[in-house]
mmCIF file of C-alpha atoms in Angstrom:
data_model
loop_
_atom_site.group_PDB
_atom_site.id
_atom_site.type_symbol
_atom_site.label_atom_id
_atom_site.label_comp_id
_atom_site.label_asym_id
_atom_site.label_seq_id
_atom_site.Cartn_x
_atom_site.Cartn_y
_atom_site.Cartn_z
ATOM 1 C CA UNK O 140 0.000 0.000 0.000
ATOM 2 C CA UNK O 141 1.382 3.407 -0.979
ATOM 3 C CA UNK O 142 0.546 6.158 1.460
ATOM 4 C CA UNK O 143 1.064 8.768 -1.274
ATOM 5 C CA UNK O 144 -2.129 7.560 -2.926
ATOM 6 C CA UNK O 145 -4.014 8.464 0.260
ATOM 7 C CA UNK O 146 -2.735 12.043 0.531
ATOM 8 C CA UNK O 147 -4.794 14.986 -0.736
ATOM 9 C CA UNK O 148 -4.154 18.704 -0.412
ATOM 10 C CA UNK O 149 -6.216 21.893 -0.553
ATOM 11 C CA UNK O 150 -4.913 25.481 -0.587
ATOM 12 C CA UNK O 151 -6.403 28.954 -0.332
ATOM 13 C CA UNK O 152 -4.587 32.215 -0.961
ATOM 14 C CA UNK O 153 -5.115 34.791 1.781
ATOM 15 C CA UNK O 154 -2.656 37.582 0.922
ATOM 16 C CA UNK O 155 -1.238 39.049 -2.284
ATOM 17 C CA UNK O 156 0.561 42.378 -2.230
ATOM 18 C CA UNK O 157 3.480 43.837 -4.201
ATOM 19 C CA UNK O 158 5.999 42.209 -1.851
ATOM 20 C CA UNK O 159 4.142 39.364 -0.074
ATOM 21 C CA UNK O 160 1.971 36.349 -0.810
ATOM 22 C CA UNK O 161 0.464 34.015 1.766
ATOM 23 C CA UNK O 162 -1.558 30.827 1.666
ATOM 24 C CA UNK O 163 -3.176 28.315 3.984
ATOM 25 C CA UNK O 164 -2.602 24.670 3.092
ATOM 26 C CA UNK O 165 -4.407 21.575 4.355
ATOM 27 C CA UNK O 166 -3.225 18.015 3.857
ATOM 28 C CA UNK O 167 -5.412 14.973 4.346
ATOM 29 C CA UNK O 168 -3.711 11.642 4.936
ATOM 30 C CA UNK O 169 -5.910 8.709 5.888
ATOM 31 C CA UNK O 170 -2.975 7.376 7.936
ATOM 32 C CA UNK O 171 -2.238 10.602 9.851
ATOM 33 C CA UNK O 172 -0.963 10.224 13.374
ATOM 34 C CA UNK O 173 -1.936 12.667 16.124
ATOM 35 C CA UNK O 174 1.352 14.638 15.934
ATOM 36 C CA UNK O 175 1.624 14.748 12.136
ATOM 37 C CA UNK O 176 1.500 18.266 10.631
ATOM 38 C CA UNK O 177 -1.648 18.558 8.499
ATOM 39 C CA UNK O 178 -2.208 22.325 8.174
ATOM 40 C CA UNK O 179 0.148 25.222 7.501
ATOM 41 C CA UNK O 180 0.468 28.907 6.761
ATOM 42 C CA UNK O 181 3.175 30.036 4.379
ATOM 43 C CA UNK O 182 4.191 33.649 3.777
ATOM 44 C CA UNK O 183 6.534 34.314 0.845
ATOM 45 C CA UNK O 184 8.380 37.571 0.230
ATOM 46 C CA UNK O 185 9.079 40.256 2.805
ATOM 47 C CA UNK O 186 9.343 38.751 6.336
ATOM 48 C CA UNK O 187 8.802 35.248 4.920
ATOM 49 C CA UNK O 188 7.613 32.788 7.540
ATOM 50 C CA UNK O 189 5.768 29.516 7.983
ATOM 51 C CA UNK O 190 3.852 27.828 10.776
ATOM 52 C CA UNK O 191 2.063 24.513 10.991
ATOM 53 C CA UNK O 192 -0.527 22.674 13.029
ATOM 54 C CA UNK O 193 -0.639 18.990 13.899
ATOM 55 C CA UNK O 194 -3.665 16.750 13.496
ATOM 56 C CA UNK O 195 -4.444 17.011 17.221
ATOM 57 C CA UNK O 196 -4.093 20.834 17.202
ATOM 58 C CA UNK O 197 -6.429 21.099 14.205
ATOM 59 C CA UNK O 198 -8.981 18.816 15.892
ATOM 60 C CA UNK O 199 -8.994 21.036 19.009
ATOM 61 C CA UNK O 200 -9.187 24.308 17.038
ATOM 62 C CA UNK O 201 -12.018 22.928 14.890
ATOM 63 C CA UNK O 202 -13.984 21.610 17.888
ATOM 64 C CA UNK O 203 -13.530 24.805 19.929
ATOM 65 C CA UNK O 204 -14.194 27.074 16.923
ATOM 66 C CA UNK O 205 -10.925 28.981 17.471
ATOM 67 C CA UNK O 206 -10.918 30.858 14.162
ATOM 68 C CA UNK O 207 -11.613 34.573 13.949
ATOM 69 C CA UNK O 208 -11.503 37.055 11.096
ATOM 70 C CA UNK O 209 -11.508 40.825 11.580
ATOM 71 C CA UNK O 210 -12.160 43.239 8.746
ATOM 72 C CA UNK O 211 -9.865 45.980 10.112
ATOM 73 C CA UNK O 212 -6.104 46.145 10.548
ATOM 74 C CA UNK O 213 -3.584 48.962 10.677
ATOM 75 C CA UNK O 214 -3.217 48.698 6.880
ATOM 76 C CA UNK O 215 -5.801 49.877 4.341
ATOM 77 C CA UNK O 216 -7.588 47.062 2.479
ATOM 78 C CA UNK O 217 -6.101 44.379 4.755
ATOM 79 C CA UNK O 218 -7.818 42.528 7.582
ATOM 80 C CA UNK O 219 -6.627 40.104 10.261
ATOM 81 C CA UNK O 220 -7.312 36.435 10.872
ATOM 82 C CA UNK O 221 -6.394 34.113 13.728
ATOM 83 C CA UNK O 222 -6.338 30.323 13.937
ATOM 84 C CA UNK O 223 -5.792 28.959 17.438
ATOM 85 C CA UNK O 224 -2.602 30.375 18.937
ATOM 86 C CA UNK O 225 -1.518 31.821 15.561
ATOM 87 C CA UNK O 226 -3.006 35.285 15.794
ATOM 88 C CA UNK O 227 -3.194 38.494 13.760
ATOM 89 C CA UNK O 228 -2.178 37.377 10.275
ATOM 90 C CA UNK O 229 -3.018 39.672 7.371
ATOM 91 C CA UNK O 230 -5.424 38.928 4.537
ATOM 92 C CA UNK O 231 -6.550 40.955 1.471
ATOM 93 C CA UNK O 232 -10.049 42.369 1.187
ATOM 94 C CA UNK O 233 -9.846 41.968 -2.593
ATOM 95 C CA UNK O 234 -9.331 38.192 -2.117
ATOM 96 C CA UNK O 235 -11.842 37.896 0.747
ATOM 97 C CA UNK O 236 -14.376 40.701 0.623
ATOM 98 C CA UNK O 237 -16.443 39.426 3.549
ATOM 99 C CA UNK O 238 -14.716 38.259 6.759
ATOM 100 C CA UNK O 239 -17.322 35.498 7.176
ATOM 101 C CA UNK O 240 -16.330 34.047 3.777
ATOM 102 C CA UNK O 241 -12.686 33.690 4.813
ATOM 103 C CA UNK O 242 -13.711 32.267 8.194
ATOM 104 C CA UNK O 243 -15.906 29.688 6.451
ATOM 105 C CA UNK O 244 -13.092 28.784 4.021
ATOM 106 C CA UNK O 245 -10.650 28.313 6.927
ATOM 107 C CA UNK O 246 -13.075 25.995 8.734
ATOM 108 C CA UNK O 247 -13.550 24.015 5.504
ATOM 109 C CA UNK O 248 -9.765 23.641 5.191
ATOM 110 C CA UNK O 249 -9.450 22.551 8.825
ATOM 111 C CA UNK O 250 -12.225 19.990 8.336
ATOM 112 C CA UNK O 251 -10.575 18.773 5.109
ATOM 113 C CA UNK O 252 -7.297 18.135 6.944
ATOM 114 C CA UNK O 253 -9.234 15.972 9.456
ATOM 115 C CA UNK O 254 -11.676 14.143 7.157
ATOM 116 C CA UNK O 255 -10.560 14.589 3.546
ATOM 117 C CA UNK O 256 -13.991 16.079 2.733
#
């Protein structure tokens, strides 16, 4: 049995500016263990960074509904989102006009990383 056949990924772009791009990425693996990373944020460009969440962290965040999206930030046309302990990350209004749409998309990605659906 090849585990690669059981791995699926989904990605959404959350930020695109002249000097930065960021995305959220979910990976579903039917053989995931509790400490396997299954969700990540990746920022390319200025101040490039990356963080990830394990299967167990995603399960807790999803169950506790620990996602928030705020329309306002200190920058024009950018809002803030938080997922669990990873707080105050920027997103574009032109990519996500309504905060509730981004919040819904994040929950769908979290669920995908847990169930593959």
